[in-house]
Each structure stands twice: as C-alpha cells, then as structure tokens.
PDB file of C-alpha atoms in Angstrom:
ATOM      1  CA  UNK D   1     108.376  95.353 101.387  1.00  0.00           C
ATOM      2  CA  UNK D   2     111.580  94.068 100.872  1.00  0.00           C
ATOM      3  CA  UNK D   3     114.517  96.280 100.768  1.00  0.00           C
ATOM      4  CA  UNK D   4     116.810  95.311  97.751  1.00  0.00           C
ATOM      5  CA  UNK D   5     120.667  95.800  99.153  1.00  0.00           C
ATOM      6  CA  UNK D   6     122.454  99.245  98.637  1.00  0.00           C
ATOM      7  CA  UNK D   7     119.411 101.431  98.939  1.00  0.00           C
ATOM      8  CA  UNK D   8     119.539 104.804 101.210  1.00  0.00           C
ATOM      9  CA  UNK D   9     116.945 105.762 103.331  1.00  0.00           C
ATOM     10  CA  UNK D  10     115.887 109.532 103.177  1.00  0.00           C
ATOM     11  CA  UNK D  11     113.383 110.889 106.058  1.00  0.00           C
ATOM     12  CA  UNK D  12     111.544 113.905 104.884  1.00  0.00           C
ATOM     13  CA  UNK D  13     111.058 116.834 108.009  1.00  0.00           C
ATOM     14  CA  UNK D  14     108.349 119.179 107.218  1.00  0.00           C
ATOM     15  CA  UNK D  15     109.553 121.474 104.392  1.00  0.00           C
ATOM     16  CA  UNK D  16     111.812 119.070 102.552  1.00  0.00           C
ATOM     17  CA  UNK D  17     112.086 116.823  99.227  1.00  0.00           C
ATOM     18  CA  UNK D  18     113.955 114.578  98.123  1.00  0.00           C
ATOM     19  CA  UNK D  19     113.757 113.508  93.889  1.00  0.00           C
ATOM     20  CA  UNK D  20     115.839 110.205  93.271  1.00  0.00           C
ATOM     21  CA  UNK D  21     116.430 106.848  91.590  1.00  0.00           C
ATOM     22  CA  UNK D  22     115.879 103.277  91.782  1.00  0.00           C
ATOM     23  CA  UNK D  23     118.215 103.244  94.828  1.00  0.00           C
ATOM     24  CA  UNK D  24     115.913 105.133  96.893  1.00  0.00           C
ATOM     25  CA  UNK D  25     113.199 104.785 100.318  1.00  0.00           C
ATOM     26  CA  UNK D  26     111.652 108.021 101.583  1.00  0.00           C
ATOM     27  CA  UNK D  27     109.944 108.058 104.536  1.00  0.00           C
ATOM     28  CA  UNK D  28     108.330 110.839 106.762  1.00  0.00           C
ATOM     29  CA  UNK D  29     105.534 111.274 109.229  1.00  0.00           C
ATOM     30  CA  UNK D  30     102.443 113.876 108.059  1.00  0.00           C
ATOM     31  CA  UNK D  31     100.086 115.191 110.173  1.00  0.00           C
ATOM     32  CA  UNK D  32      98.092 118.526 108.869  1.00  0.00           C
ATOM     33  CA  UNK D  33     100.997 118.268 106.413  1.00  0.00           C
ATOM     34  CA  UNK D  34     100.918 116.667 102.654  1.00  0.00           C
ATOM     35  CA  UNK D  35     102.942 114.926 100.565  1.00  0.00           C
ATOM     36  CA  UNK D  36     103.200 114.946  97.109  1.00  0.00           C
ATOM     37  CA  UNK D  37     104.566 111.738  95.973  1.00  0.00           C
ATOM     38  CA  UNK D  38     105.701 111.293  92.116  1.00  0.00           C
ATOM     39  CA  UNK D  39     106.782 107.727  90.017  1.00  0.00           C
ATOM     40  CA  UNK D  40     107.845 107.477  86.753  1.00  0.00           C
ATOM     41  CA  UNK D  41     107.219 103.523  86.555  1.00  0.00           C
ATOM     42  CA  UNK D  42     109.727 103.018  83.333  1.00  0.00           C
ATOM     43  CA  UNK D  43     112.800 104.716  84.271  1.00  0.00           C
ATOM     44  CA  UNK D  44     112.270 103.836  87.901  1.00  0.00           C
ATOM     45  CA  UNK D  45     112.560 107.791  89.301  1.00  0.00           C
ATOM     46  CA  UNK D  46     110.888 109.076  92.035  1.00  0.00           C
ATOM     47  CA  UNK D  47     110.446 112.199  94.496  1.00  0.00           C
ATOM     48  CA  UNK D  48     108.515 113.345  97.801  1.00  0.00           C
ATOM     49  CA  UNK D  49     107.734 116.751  99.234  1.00  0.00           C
ATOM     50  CA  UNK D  50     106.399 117.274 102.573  1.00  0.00           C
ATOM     51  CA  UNK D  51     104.873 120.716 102.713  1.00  0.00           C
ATOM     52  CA  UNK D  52     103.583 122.468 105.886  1.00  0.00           C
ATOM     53  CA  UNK D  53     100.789 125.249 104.199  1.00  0.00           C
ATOM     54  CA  UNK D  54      99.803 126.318 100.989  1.00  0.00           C
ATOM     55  CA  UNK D  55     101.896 129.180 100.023  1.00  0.00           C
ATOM     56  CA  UNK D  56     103.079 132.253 101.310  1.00  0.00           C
ATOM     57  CA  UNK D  57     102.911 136.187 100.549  1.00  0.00           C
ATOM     58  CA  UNK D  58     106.104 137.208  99.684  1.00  0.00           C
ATOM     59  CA  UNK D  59     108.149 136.760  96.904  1.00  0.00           C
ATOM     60  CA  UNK D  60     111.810 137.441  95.061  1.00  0.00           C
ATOM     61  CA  UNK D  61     112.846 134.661  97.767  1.00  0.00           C
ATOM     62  CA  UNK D  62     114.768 131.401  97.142  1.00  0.00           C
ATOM     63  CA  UNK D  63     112.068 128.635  97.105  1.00  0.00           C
ATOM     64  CA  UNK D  64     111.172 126.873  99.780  1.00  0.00           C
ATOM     65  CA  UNK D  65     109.457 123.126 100.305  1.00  0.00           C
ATOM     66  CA  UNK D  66     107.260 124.587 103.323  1.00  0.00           C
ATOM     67  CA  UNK D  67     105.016 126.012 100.589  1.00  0.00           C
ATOM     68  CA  UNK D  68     102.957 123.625  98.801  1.00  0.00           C
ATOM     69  CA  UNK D  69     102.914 125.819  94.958  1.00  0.00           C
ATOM     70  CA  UNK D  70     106.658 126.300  95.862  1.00  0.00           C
ATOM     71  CA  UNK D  71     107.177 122.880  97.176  1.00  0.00           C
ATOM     72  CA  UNK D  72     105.840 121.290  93.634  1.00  0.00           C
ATOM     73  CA  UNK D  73     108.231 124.292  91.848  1.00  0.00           C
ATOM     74  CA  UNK D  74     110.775 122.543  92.817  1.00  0.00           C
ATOM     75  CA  UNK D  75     109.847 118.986  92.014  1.00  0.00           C
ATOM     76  CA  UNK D  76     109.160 120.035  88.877  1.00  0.00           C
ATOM     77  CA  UNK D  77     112.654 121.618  88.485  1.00  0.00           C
ATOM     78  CA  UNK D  78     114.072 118.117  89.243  1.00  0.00           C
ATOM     79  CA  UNK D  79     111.517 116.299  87.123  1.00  0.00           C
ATOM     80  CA  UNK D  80     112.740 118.448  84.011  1.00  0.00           C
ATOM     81  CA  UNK D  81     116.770 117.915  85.242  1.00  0.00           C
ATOM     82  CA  UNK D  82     116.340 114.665  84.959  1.00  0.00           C
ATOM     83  CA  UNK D  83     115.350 114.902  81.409  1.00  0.00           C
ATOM     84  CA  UNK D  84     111.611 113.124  81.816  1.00  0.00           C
ATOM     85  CA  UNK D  85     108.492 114.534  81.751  1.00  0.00           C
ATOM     86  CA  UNK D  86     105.985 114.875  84.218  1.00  0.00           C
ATOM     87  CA  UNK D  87     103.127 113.430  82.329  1.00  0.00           C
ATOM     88  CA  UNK D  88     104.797 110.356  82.177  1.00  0.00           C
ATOM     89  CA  UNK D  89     104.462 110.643  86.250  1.00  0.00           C
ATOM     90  CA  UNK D  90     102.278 108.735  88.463  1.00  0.00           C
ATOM     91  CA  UNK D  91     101.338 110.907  91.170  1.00  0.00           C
ATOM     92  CA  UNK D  92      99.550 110.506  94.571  1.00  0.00           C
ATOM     93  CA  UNK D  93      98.763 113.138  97.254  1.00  0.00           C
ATOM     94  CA  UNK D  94      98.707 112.213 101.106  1.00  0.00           C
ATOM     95  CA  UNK D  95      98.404 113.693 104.859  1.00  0.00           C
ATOM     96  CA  UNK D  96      96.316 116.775 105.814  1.00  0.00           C
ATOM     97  CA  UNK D  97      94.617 115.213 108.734  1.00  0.00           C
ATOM     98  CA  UNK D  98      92.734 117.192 111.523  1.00  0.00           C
ATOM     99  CA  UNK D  99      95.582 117.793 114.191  1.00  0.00           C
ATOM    100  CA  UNK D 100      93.625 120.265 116.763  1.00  0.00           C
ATOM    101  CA  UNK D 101      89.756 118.959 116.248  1.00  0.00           C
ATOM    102  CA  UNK D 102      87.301 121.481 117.446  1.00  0.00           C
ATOM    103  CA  UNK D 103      90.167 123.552 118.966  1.00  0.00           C
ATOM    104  CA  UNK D 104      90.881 125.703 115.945  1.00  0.00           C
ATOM    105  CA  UNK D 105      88.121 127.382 113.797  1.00  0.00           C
ATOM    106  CA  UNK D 106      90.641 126.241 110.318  1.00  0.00           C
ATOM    107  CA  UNK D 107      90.962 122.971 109.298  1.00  0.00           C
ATOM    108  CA  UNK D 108      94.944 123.010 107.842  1.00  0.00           C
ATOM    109  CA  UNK D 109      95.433 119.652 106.854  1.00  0.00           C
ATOM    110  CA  UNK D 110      91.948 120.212 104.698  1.00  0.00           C
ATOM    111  CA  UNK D 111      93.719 123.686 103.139  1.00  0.00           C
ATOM    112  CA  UNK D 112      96.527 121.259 102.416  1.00  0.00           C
ATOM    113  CA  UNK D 113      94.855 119.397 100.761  1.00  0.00           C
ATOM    114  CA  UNK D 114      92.960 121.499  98.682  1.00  0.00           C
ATOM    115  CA  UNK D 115      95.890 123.557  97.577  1.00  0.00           C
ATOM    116  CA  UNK D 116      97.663 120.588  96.638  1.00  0.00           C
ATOM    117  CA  UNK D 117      95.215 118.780  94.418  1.00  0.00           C
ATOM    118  CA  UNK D 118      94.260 122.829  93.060  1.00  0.00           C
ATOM    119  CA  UNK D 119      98.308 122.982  92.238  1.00  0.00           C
ATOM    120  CA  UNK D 120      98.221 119.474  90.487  1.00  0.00           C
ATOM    121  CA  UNK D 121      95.123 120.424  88.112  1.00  0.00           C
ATOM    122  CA  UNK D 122      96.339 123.913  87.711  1.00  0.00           C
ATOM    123  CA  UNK D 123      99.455 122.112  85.648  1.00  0.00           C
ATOM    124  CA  UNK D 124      97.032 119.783  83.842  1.00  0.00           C
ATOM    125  CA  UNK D 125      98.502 116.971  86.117  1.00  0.00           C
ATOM    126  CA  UNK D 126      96.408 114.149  87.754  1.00  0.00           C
ATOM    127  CA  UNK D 127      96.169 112.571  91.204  1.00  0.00           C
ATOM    128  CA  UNK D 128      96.517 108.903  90.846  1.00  0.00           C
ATOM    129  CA  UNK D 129      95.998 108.203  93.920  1.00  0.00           C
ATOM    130  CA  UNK D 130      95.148 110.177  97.325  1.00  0.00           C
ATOM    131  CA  UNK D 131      95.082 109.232 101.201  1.00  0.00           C
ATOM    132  CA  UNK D 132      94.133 112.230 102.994  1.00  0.00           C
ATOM    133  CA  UNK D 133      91.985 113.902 105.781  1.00  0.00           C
ATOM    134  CA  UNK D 134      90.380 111.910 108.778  1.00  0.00           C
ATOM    135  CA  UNK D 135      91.881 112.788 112.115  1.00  0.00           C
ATOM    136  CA  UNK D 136      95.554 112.453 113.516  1.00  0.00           C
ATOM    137  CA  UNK D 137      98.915 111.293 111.980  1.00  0.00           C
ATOM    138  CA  UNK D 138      99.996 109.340 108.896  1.00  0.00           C
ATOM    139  CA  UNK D 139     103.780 107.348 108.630  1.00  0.00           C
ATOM    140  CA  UNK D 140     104.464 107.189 104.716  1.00  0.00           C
ATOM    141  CA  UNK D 141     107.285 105.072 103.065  1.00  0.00           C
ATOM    142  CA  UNK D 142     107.528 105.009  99.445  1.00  0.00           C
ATOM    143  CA  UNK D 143     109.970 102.943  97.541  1.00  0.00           C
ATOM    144  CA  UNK D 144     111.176 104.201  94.135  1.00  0.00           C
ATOM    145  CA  UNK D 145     112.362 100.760  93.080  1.00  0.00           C
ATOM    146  CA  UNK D 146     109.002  99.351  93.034  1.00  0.00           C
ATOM    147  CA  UNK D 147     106.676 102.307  93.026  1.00  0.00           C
ATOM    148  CA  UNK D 148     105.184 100.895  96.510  1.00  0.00           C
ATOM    149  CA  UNK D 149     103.296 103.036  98.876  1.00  0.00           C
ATOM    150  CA  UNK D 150     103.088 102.471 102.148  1.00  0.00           C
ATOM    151  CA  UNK D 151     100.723 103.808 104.766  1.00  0.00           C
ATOM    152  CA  UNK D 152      99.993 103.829 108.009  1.00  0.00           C
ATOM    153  CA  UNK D 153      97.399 105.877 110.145  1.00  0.00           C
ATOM    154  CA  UNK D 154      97.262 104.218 113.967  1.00  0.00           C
ATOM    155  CA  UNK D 155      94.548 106.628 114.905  1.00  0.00           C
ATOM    156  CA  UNK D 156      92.476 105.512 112.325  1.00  0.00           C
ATOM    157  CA  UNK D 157      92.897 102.152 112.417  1.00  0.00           C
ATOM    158  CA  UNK D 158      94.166 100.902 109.541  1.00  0.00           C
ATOM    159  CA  UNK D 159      96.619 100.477 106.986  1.00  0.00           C
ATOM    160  CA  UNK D 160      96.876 101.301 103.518  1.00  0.00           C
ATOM    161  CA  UNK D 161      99.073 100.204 100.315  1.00  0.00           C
ATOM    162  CA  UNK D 162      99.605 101.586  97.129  1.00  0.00           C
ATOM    163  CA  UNK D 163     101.450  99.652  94.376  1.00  0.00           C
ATOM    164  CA  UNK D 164     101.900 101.226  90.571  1.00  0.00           C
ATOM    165  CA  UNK D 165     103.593  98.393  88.350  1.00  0.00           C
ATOM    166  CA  UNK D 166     105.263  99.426  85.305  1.00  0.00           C
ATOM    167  CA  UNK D 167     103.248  99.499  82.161  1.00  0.00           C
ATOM    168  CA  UNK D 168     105.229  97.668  79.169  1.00  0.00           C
ATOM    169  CA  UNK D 169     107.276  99.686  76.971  1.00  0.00           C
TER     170      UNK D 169
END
C-alpha cells in the first residue's frame, strides 16, 4: 500500500512493541512467534507486540514483551495512556508457525497461539481476525493510517491482506 509522506517505519525483534498513531508502519518477521496486532479505526491508533512464548515463572520483575500475558500487559497500559478503550479495538492475532517439524516433540508456535487467543478471551476481548499456524515464516506490515494488514508466508505460498475501514461516527 501506499505510504502517505512523513510516516516512520518501526521493525519489531522478538520481544518488542511498539503502540502509535496515524504516522505509523510496523513491520517484523514471525516464525513460532505471534503478534498481537490492535486498531482503533476512528482515532486512527495502533500497536504490535511480537512475543516469543507464553509467559514465564517468575515474577516482581519489570515486564517484558517476550511473554505473551506480559506482552498484552503492556499494550494494554498504552491503550489506557492514550485515553481509548480497548473495546473500541480491532484486534487480529498472527505467526506461530511450525519452525522445527517433527524435530521437536512441542509445537511452540501452536502454544503461541493458544496462549494468545486464551489471553484475548480471558479480558473479554475478541480476535477479529487471525493468520496463524502452517509451517515456516510469516513477514507482517501493518499500517496504522489505514488499518491495512499485510502478509506474507513464502513457504506457504501465498499472500494474505487484511483491511478494517473505519465505521462512521
């Protein structure tokens, strides 16, 4: 899609998110990994986490995007500091593919997974829209202007979009 002038890039690594406006691409590259991806189609705002496993056992620790319960923690943090509310949200989960095939007894990306949409219903929030499992890598690029989605997953083949238009006020 076309990229309106004066808008940063931000490329997630595994562990970090980014919440921003109008002004705003994120990109990043998920393989067992999942992203949490969150639109609010009126006032044009917008985040992505990348989050490497499902949570962890300690606690009384600053939070940390790795974790997927910790990784939506902090989403939410920025959701409320921007003074919306995440019901107002569209919100799509992708990633988790099968990295190591037969060569591991767990399936990660499929714990990812899980957790993540488990997470979302445990906060009474639903999963618009989801992109996840199969086999290998996925390239995501979401655009906060426009709400677009874009996916790509070369080892299976194909490409997927996602557009959410704003609803009239």
């Amino acid at each position: 899609m076309h990229k309106p002038e004066g808008v940063i890039e931000i490329f997630l690594q595994p562990g970090d998110l980014y919440f921003g406006d109008r002004h705003t691409r994120i990109r990043t590259l998920l393989g067992s990994c999942v992203s949490l991806v969150l639109w609010h189609p009126h006032e044009r705002l917008g985040g992505m986490c990348h989050y490497i496993l499902p949570s962890r056992n300690r606690q009384g620790e600053q939070l940390d995007g790795r974790y997927a319960d910790e990784a939506l923690h902090l989403l939410l943090k920025e959701v409320n500091a921007s003074g919306t509310h995440i019901e107002d949200y569209r919100i799509s989960l992708f990633g988790g593919g099968n990295m190591f095939g037969a060569l591991t007894p767990r399936n990660i990306g499929e714990t990812n997974v899980s957790a993540g949409l488990e997470l979302l219903a445990a906060h009474g929030l639903r999963c618009h829209a989801r992109h996840a499992g199969g086999r290998g890598y996925r390239n995501l690029i979401f655009d906060i202007w426009s709400g677009h989605v874009a996916l790509r997953c070369p080892s299976q083949q194909q490409i997927a979009t996602r557009r959410y238009e704003a609803q009239p006020s």
